[in-house]
Coordinates of C-alpha atoms in Angstrom, one line a residue:
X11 CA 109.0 -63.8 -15.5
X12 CA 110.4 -60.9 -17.6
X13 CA 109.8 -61.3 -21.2
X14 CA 113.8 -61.8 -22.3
X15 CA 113.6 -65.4 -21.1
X16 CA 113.3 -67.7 -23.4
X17 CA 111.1 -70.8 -23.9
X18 CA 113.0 -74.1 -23.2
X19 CA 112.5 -77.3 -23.1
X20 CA 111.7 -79.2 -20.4
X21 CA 115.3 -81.6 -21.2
X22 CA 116.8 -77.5 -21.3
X23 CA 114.9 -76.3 -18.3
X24 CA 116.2 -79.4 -16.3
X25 CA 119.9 -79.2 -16.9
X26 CA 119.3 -75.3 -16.4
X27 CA 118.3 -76.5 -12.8
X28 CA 120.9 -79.1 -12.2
X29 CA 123.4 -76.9 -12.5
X30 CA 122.0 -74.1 -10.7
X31 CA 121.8 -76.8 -7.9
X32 CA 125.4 -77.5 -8.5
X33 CA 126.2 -73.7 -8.7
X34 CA 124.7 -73.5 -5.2
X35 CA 126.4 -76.5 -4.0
X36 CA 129.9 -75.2 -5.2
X37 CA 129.9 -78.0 -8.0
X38 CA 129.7 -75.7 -10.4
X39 CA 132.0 -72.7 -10.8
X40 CA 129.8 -69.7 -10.5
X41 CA 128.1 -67.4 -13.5
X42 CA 130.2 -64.3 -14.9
X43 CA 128.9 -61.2 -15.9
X44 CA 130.4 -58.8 -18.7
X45 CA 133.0 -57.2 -16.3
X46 CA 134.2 -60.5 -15.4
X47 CA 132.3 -60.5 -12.0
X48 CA 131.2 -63.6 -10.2
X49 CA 127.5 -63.5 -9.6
X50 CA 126.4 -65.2 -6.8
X51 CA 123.8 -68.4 -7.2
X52 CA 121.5 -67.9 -4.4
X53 CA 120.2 -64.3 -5.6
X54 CA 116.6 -65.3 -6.4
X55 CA 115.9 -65.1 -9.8
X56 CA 113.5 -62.0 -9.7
X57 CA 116.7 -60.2 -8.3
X58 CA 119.1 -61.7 -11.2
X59 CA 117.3 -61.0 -14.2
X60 CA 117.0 -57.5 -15.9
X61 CA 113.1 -56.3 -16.8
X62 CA 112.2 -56.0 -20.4
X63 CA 113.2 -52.3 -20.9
X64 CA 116.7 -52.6 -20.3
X65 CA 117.5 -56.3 -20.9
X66 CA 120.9 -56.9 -23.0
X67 CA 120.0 -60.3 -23.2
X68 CA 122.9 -61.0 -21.1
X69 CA 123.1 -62.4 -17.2
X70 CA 124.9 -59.6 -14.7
X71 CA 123.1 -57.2 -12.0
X72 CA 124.2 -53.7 -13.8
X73 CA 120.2 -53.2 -13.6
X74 CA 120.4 -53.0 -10.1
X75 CA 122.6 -50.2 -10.1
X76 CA 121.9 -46.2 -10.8
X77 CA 122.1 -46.1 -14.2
X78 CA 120.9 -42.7 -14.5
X79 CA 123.3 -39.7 -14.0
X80 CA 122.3 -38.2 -10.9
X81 CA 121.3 -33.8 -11.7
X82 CA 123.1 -31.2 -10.1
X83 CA 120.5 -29.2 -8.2
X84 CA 121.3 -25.5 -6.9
X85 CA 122.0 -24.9 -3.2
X86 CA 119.0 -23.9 -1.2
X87 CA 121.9 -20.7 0.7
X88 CA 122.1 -19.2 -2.8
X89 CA 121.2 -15.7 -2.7
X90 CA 119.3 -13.8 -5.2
X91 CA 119.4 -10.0 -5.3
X92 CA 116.0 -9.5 -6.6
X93 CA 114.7 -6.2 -7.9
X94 CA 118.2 -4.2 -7.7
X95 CA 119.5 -2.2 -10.4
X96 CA 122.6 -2.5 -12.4
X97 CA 125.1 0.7 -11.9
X98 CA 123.7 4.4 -13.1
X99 CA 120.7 4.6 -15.7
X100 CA 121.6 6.1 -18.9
X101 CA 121.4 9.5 -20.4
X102 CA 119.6 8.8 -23.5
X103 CA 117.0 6.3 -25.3
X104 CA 119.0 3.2 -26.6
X105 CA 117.4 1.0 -29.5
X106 CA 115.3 -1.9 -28.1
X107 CA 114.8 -0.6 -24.6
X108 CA 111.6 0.1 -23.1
X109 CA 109.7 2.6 -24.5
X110 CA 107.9 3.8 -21.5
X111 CA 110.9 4.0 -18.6
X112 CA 113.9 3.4 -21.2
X113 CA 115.9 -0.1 -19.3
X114 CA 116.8 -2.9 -21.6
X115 CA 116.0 -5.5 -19.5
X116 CA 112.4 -5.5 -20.6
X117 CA 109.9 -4.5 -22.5
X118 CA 107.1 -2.0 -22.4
X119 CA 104.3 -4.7 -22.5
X120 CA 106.2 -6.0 -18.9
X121 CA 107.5 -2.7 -17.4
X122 CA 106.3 -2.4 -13.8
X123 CA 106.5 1.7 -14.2
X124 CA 103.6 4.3 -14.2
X125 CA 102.5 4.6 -17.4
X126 CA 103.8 7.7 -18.5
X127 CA 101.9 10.2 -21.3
X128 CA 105.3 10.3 -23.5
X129 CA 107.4 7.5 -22.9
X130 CA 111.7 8.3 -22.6
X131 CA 111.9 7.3 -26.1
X132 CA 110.2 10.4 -27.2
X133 CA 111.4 12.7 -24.3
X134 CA 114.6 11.0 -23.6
X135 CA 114.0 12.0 -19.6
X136 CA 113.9 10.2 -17.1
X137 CA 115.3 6.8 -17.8
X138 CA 115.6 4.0 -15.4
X139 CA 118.5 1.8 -14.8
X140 CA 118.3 -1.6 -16.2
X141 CA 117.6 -5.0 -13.2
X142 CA 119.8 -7.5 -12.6
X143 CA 119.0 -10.6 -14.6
X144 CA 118.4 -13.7 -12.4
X145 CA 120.1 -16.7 -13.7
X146 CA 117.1 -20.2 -14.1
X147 CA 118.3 -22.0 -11.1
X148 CA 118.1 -25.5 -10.9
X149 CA 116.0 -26.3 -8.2
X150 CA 114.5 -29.8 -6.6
X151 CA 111.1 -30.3 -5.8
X152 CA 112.0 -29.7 -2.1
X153 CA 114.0 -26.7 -3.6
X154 CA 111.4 -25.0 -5.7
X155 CA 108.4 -25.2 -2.8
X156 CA 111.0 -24.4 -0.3
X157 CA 109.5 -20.7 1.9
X158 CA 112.8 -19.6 2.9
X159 CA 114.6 -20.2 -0.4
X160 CA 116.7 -17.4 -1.4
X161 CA 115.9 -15.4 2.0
X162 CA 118.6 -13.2 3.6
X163 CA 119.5 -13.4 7.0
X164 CA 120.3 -9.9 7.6
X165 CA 116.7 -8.8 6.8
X166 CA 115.9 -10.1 10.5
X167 CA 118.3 -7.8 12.4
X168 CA 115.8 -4.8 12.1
X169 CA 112.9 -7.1 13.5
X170 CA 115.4 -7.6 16.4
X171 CA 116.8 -4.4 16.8
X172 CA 113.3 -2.9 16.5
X173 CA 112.3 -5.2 19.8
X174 CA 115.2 -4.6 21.6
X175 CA 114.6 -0.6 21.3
X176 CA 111.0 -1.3 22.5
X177 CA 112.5 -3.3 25.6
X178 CA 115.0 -0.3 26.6
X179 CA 112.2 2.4 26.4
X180 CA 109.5 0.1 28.5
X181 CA 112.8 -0.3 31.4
X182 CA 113.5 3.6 31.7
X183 CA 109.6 4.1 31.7
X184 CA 109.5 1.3 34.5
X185 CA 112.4 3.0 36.5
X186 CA 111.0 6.6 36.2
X187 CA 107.6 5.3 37.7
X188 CA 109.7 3.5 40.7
X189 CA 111.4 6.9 41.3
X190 CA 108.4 8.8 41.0
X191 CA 106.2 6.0 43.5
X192 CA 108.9 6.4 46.1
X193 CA 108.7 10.1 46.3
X194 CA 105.0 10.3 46.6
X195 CA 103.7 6.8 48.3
X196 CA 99.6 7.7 47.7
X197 CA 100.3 7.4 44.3
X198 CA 102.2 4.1 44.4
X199 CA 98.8 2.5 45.8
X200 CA 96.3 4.3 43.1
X201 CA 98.7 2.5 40.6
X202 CA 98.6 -1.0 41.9
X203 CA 95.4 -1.0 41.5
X204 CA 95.3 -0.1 38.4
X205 CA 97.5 -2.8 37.3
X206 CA 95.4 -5.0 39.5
X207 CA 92.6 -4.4 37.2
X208 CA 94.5 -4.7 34.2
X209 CA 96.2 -7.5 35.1
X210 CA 92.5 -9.1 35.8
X211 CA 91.1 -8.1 32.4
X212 CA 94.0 -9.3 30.7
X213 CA 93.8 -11.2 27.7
X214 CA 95.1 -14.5 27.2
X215 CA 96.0 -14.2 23.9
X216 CA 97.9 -11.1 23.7
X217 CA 100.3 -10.4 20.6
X218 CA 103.5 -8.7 22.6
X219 CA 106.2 -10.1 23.0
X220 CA 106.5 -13.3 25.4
X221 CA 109.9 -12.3 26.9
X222 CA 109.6 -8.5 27.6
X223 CA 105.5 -9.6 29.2
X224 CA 107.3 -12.4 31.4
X225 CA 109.3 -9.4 32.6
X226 CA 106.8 -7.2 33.2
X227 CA 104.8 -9.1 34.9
X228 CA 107.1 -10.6 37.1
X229 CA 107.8 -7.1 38.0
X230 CA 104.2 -6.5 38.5
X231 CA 103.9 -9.6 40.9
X232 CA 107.1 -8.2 42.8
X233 CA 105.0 -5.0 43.4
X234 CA 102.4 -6.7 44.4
X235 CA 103.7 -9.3 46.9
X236 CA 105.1 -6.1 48.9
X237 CA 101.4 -4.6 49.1
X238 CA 100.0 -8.0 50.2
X239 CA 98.4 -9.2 47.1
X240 CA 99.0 -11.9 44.9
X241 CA 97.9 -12.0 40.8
X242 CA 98.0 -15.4 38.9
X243 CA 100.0 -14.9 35.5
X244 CA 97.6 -15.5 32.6
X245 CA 99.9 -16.4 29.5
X246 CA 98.1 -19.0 28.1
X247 CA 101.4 -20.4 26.2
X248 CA 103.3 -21.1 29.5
X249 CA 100.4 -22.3 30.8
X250 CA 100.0 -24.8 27.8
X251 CA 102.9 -26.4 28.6
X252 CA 103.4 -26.2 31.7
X253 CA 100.6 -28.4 31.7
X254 CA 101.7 -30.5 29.3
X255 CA 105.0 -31.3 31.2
X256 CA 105.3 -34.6 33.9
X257 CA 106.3 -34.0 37.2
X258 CA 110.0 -35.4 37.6
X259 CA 109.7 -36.8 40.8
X260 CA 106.5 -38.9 39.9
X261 CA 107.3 -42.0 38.5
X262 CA 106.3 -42.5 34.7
X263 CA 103.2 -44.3 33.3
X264 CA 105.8 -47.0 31.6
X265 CA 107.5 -48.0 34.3
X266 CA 104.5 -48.8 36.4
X267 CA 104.8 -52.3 35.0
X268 CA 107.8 -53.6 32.9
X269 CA 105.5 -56.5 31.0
X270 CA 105.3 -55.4 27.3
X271 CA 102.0 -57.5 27.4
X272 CA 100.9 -54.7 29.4
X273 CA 98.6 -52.1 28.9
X274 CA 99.6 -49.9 25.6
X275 CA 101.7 -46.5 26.3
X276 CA 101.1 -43.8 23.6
X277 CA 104.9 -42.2 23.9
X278 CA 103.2 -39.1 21.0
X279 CA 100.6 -38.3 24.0
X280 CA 101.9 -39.8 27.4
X281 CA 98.7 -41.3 27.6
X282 CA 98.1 -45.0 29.1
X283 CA 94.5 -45.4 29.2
X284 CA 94.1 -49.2 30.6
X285 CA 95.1 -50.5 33.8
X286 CA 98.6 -51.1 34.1
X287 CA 98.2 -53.8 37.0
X288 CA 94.3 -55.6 36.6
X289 CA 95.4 -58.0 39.4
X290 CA 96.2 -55.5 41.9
X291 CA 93.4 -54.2 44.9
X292 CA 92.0 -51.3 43.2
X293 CA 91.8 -49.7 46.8
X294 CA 95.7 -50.0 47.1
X295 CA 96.2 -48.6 43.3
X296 CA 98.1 -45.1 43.0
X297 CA 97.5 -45.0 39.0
X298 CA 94.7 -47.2 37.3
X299 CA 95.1 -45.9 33.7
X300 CA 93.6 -42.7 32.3
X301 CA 90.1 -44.2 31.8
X302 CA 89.7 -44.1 35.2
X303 CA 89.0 -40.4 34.9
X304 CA 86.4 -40.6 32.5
X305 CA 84.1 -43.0 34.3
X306 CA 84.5 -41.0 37.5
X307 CA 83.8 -37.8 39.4
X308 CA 82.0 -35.2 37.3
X309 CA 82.7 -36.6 34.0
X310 CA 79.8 -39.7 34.3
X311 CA 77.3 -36.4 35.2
X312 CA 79.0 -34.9 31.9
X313 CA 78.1 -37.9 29.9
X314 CA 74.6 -38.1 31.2
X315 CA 74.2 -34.8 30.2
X316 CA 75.7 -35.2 26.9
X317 CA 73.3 -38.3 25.7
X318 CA 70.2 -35.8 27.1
X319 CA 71.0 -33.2 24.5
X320 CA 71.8 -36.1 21.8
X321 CA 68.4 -37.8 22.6
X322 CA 66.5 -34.6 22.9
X323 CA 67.6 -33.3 19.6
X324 CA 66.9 -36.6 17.5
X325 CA 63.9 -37.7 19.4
X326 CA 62.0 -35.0 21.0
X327 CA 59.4 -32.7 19.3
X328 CA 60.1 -30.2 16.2
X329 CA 59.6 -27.1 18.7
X330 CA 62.1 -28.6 20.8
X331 CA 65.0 -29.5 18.5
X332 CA 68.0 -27.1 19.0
X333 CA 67.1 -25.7 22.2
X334 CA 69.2 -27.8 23.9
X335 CA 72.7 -27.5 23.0
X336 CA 75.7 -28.3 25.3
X337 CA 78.2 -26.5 23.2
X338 CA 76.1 -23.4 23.0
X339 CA 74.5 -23.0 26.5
X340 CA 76.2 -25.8 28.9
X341 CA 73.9 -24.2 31.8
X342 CA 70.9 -24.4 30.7
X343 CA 71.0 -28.0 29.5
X344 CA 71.8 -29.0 32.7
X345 CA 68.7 -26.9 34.3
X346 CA 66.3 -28.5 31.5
X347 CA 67.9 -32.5 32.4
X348 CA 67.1 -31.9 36.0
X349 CA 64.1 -30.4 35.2
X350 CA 63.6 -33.5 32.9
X351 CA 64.5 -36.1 35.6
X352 CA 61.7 -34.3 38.1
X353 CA 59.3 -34.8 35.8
X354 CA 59.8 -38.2 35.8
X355 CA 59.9 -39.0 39.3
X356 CA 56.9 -37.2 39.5
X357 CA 55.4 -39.6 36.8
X358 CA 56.2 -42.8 38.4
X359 CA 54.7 -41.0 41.8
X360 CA 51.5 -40.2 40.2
X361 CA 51.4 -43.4 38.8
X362 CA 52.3 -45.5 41.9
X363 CA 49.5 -43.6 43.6
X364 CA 47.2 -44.0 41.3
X365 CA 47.6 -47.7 41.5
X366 CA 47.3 -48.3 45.0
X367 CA 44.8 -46.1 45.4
X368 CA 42.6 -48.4 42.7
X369 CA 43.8 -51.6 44.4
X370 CA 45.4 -51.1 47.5
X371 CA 48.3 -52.9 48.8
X372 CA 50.1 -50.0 50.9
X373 CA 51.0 -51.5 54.0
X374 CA 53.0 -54.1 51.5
X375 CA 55.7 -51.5 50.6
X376 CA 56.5 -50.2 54.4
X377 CA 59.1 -53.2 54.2
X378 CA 62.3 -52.5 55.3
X379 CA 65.6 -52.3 52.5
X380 CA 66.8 -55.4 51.1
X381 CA 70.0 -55.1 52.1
X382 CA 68.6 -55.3 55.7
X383 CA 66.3 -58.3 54.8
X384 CA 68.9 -60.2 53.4
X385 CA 71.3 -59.1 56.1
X386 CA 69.7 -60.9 58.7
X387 CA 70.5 -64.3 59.7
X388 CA 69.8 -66.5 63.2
X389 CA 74.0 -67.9 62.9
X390 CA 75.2 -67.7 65.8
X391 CA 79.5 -66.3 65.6
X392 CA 82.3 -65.6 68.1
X393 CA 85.2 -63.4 67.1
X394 CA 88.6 -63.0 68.5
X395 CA 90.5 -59.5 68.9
X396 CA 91.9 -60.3 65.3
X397 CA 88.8 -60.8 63.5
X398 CA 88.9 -64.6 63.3
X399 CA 86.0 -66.9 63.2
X400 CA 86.3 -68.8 66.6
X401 CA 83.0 -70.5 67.4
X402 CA 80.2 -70.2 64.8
X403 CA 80.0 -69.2 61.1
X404 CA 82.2 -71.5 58.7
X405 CA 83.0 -73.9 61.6
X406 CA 79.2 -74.6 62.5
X407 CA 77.1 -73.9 59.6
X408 CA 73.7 -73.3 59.9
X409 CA 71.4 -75.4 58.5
X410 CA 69.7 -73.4 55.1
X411 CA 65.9 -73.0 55.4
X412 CA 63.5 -73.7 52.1
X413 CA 61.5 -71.0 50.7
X414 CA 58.3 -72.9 51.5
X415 CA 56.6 -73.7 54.5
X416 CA 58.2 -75.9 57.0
X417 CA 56.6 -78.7 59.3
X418 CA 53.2 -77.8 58.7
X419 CA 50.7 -81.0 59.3
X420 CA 47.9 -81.5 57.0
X421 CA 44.8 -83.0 58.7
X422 CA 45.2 -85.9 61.0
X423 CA 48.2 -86.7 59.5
X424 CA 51.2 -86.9 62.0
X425 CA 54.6 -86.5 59.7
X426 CA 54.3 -83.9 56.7
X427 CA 53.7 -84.2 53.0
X428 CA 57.3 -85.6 51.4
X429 CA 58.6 -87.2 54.2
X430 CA 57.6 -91.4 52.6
X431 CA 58.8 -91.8 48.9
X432 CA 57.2 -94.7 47.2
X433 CA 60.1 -96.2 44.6
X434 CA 57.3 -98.6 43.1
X435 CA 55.0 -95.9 42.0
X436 CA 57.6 -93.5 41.7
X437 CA 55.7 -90.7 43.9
X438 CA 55.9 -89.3 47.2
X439 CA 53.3 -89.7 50.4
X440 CA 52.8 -89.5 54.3
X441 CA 55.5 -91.1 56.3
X442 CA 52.9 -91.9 58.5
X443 CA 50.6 -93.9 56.7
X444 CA 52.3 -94.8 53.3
X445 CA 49.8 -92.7 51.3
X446 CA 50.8 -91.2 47.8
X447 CA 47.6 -89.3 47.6
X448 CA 47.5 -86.0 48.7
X449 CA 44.8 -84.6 51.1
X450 CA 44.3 -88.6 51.8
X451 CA 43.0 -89.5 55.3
X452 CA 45.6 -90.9 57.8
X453 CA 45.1 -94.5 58.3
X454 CA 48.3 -94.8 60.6
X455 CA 49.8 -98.4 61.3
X456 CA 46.9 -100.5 59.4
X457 CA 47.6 -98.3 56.4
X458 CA 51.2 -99.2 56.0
X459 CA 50.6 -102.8 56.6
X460 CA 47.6 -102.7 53.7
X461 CA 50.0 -101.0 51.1
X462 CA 52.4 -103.9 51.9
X463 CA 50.2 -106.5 51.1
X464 CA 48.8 -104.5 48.0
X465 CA 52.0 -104.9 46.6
X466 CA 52.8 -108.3 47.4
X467 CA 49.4 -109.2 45.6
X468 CA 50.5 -106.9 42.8
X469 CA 53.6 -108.8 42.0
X470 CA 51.6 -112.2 42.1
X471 CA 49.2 -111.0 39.9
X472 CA 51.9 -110.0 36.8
X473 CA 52.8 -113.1 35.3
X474 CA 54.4 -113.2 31.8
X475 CA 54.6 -116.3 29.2
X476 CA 57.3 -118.8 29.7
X477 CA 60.6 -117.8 27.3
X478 CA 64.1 -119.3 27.0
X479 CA 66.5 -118.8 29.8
X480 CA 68.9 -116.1 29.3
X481 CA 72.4 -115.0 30.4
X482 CA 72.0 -111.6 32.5
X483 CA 75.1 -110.0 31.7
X484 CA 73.9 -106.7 33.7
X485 CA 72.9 -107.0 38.0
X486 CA 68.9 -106.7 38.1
X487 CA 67.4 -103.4 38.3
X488 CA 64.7 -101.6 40.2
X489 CA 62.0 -103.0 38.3
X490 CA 63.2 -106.7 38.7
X491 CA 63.2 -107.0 41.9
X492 CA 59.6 -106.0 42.7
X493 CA 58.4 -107.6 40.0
X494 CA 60.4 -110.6 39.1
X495 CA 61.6 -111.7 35.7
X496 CA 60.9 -108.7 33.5
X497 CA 59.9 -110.4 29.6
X498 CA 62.3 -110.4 26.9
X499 CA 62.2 -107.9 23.6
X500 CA 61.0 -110.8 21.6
X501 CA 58.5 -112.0 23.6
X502 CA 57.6 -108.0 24.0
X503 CA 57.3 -108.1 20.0
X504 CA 55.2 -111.3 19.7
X505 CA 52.7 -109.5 22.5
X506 CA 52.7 -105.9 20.5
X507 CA 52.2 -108.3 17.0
X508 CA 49.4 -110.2 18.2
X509 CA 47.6 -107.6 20.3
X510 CA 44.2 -106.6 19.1
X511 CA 43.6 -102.7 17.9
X512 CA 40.0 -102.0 17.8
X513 CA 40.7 -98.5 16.6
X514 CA 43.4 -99.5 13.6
X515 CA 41.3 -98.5 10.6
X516 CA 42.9 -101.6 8.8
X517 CA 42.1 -104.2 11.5
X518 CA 38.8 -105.1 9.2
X519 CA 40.8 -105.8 5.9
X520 CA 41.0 -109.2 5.0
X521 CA 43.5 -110.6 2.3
X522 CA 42.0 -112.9 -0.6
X523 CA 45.0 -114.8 -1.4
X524 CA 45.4 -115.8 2.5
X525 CA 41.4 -117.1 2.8
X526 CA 40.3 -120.5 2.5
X527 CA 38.7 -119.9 -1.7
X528 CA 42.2 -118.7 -2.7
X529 CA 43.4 -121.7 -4.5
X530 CA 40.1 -122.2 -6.8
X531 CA 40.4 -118.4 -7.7
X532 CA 44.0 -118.9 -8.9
X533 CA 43.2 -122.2 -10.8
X534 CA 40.5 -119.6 -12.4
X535 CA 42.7 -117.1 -13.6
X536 CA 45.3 -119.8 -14.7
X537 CA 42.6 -122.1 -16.9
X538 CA 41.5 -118.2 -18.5
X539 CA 45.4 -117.3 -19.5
X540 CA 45.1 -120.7 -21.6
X541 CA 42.3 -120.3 -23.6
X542 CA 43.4 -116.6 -24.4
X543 CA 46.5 -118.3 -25.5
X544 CA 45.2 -120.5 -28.1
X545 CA 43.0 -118.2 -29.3

């Protein structure tokens, strides 16, 4: 809130924002400035009212406007004639001129002239003309740190007119060497070689001019497609771009899928560095971004050998630290990793020797690949011309085999070790005999027939106090049915409350107000309370 508003009320502040409600509504007719101009209610009020440093006091959006009159800056075209003179120089010493070279334009302490032994306003010889005076232009700040303000286009004719004279001399030196080739064809050959060589040791970044080189070397390559050879032009600024530039006929990186959800396009770079289409095959993909370049090919070897000259440097020894440098000496980093990576292969060697040769165990690791172990199966398929599953595979599945060993018979036993399950004691046995214990000796039929009866005793045996009948909401459980009515939780509490602990430390203590001398003792205390009373 800007500090012209007043305090009101809260009675004032209300009405205020009735009738800007009504105002807003059309109720009201609207607010006036001082020109007589409707303002219009539903600029916020941040917009409406004036700051501090310019308030009137009075409602109205003049703040909003340029108040300020705008300054006429000078034109960046204007021309300056800097450090011309002004007509002839004069023929003798006038009063406040220079005393050293005699112009009035300056003084001696700023004259630009040799010093001489008598100044002209002792000899009165020699005296230069006066400068031109430039007027203070008023410039903008673009103006003032502009490079080409008050530069004269004319000045670049003779950088042009010097080129073009250097162009016409290199054509009627070109042309007399044609004439002079054709007359005598030895020396024709002598000098495409020479240019051969030149051509080769070249270099890239040459300072001639781009357009007169192009010629000349397209010239060149004329020459030399007649004699059968064939140069590659080396100007590195065609080539720049050259590269730089998208085939036409290919279609862009943008268009390879319309969904702006899609992977990001960098228009600045042409770069698309995700997968435009994830869902796709990436066999049947013609682009999958520019990321796929750099985990593929050469550059993973690149990387690897990168990270060798980072980990070398910050973890290998003090004698070692600089020597390998991928910037400096790209070869023989990459001769010191592969010497690295023998080294190590020799390591685990030496060490896998050592061990077997200590313990043995060699015959163990003539195994065949796991791809061929786990490639093998007994499943038994028939294929059509088409590939199709006809007989086998999917449609008959084999049955899987367990990792441990199968129908194996453990002493007189005739069915294996899991195939009986015992729900009572919650265990598995012999199908055979019934027995839960393994290693047990097979009793066969008699041995079923006496764990039958064992349980049937079992469930006799187990008998539980008598309690109230009560409703079984749920259907009887596992436990119920081999052993009958299974207690209640308060007759469970009464049995766990009455049971004897001979190892509960408190099962000796005995209370005195519970034992059969209680009563006199109490009468005791009571009979001693009165006498201390009436004492």
């Amino acid at each position: 809130m800007s500090a012209n508003t007043l305090r009101l009320s809260r009675e004032d502040y209300k009405k205020k924002r009735e009738l800007e409600e009504l105002r807003k509504a059309g109720a009201a007719p609207a607010e006036l400035d001082d020109d007589g101009n409707m303002i219009n209610p539903h600029i916020p009020q941040y917009i409406s009212e004036s700051p501090w440093y310019i308030s009137d006091g009075r409602p109205g959006l003049k703040h909003q406007r340029q108040f300020r009159q705008p300054k006429n800056y000078a034109d960046l075209d204007t021309f300056l004639p800097r450090g011309t003179k002004q007509g002839p120089a004069a023929t003798k010493w006038r009063k406040g001129a220079c005393t050293n070279c005699g112009a009035l334009t300056h003084k001696a302490k700023a004259c630009f002239e040799r010093p001489r032994k008598k100044g002209a306003r002792w000899t009165g010889k020699n005296i230069q003309a006066d400068e031109v005076v430039l007027p203070d232009l008023n410039h903008s700040y673009e103006g003032k740190r502009d490079r080409w303000n008050g530069y004269d286009i004319s000045l670049h004719r003779h950088v042009t007119d010097f080129h073009r004279k250097v162009e016409k001399a290199r054509r009627k030196k070109r042309d007399r060497e044609l004439d002079e080739a054709l007359r005598d064809p030895t020396k024709k050959k002598r000098k495409l070689k020479k240019r051969q060589k030149r051509s080769l040791n070249k270099n890239d970044d040459s300072e001639s001019d781009s357009d007169s080189d192009s010629d000349a070397s397209s010239d060149s390559d004329d020459e030399l497609k007649d004699s059968g050879l064939m140069m590659q032009q080396m100007d590195s600024k065609k080539r720049q771009t050259v590269r730089n530039l998208r085939i036409r006929e290919d279609t862009a990186k943008y268009l390879r899928n319309l969904d702006p959800r899609s992977a990001h396009y960098d228009p600045k770079t042409r770069s698309m560095r995700e997968n435009p289409n994830p869902e796709l095959d990436p066999n049947e993909l013609f682009y999958a971004g520019d990321n796929f370049t750099r985990i593929s090919g050469d550059s993973l070897k690149f990387h690897a050998i990168e990270n060798f000259a980072w980990e070398s440097d910050s973890k290998g020894a003090e004698s070692q630290k600089g020597v390998v440098h991928l910037q400096s000496n790209p070869t023989k980093s990459e001769t010191i990793q592969k010497q690295h990576k023998m080294n190590q292969i020799k390591i685990k060697d030496q060490i896998k020797s050592d061990i077997i040769d200590k313990y043995g165990g060699a015959e163990h690791l003539d195994t065949p690949p796991m791809e061929v172990l786990l490639g093998q199966s007994n499943q038994y398929r028939e294929f059509s011309h088409d590939g199709r599953v006809i007989k086998g595979g999917h449609l008959n599945k084999a049955i899987p085999k367990s990792k441990y060993i199968e129908d194996e018979l453990e002493g007189n036993h005739t069915k294996t070790w899991g195939s009986f399950y015992d729900k009572s004691a919650d265990s598995w046995g012999y199908g055979c005999c019934n027995q839960t214990t393994r290693n047990a000796y097979c009793t066969g039929e008699a041995g079923k027939r006496a764990a039958v009866e064992i349980r049937k005793s079992f469930t006799k045996r187990v008998q539980f106090p008598a309690s109230k009948p009560e409703k079984q909401s749920k259907p009887k459980n596992l436990l119920t049915q081999i052993l009958g009515d299974v207690p209640t939780p308060g007759e469970m509490e009464d049995y766990r409350r009455d049971k004897q602990r001979d190892m509960d430390p408190m099962a000796s203590y005995v209370d005195e107000e519970n034992t059969a001398d209680a009563p006199s003792k109490r009468k005791m205390k009571k009979k001693k309370k009165k006498k201390h009373n009436k004492l």
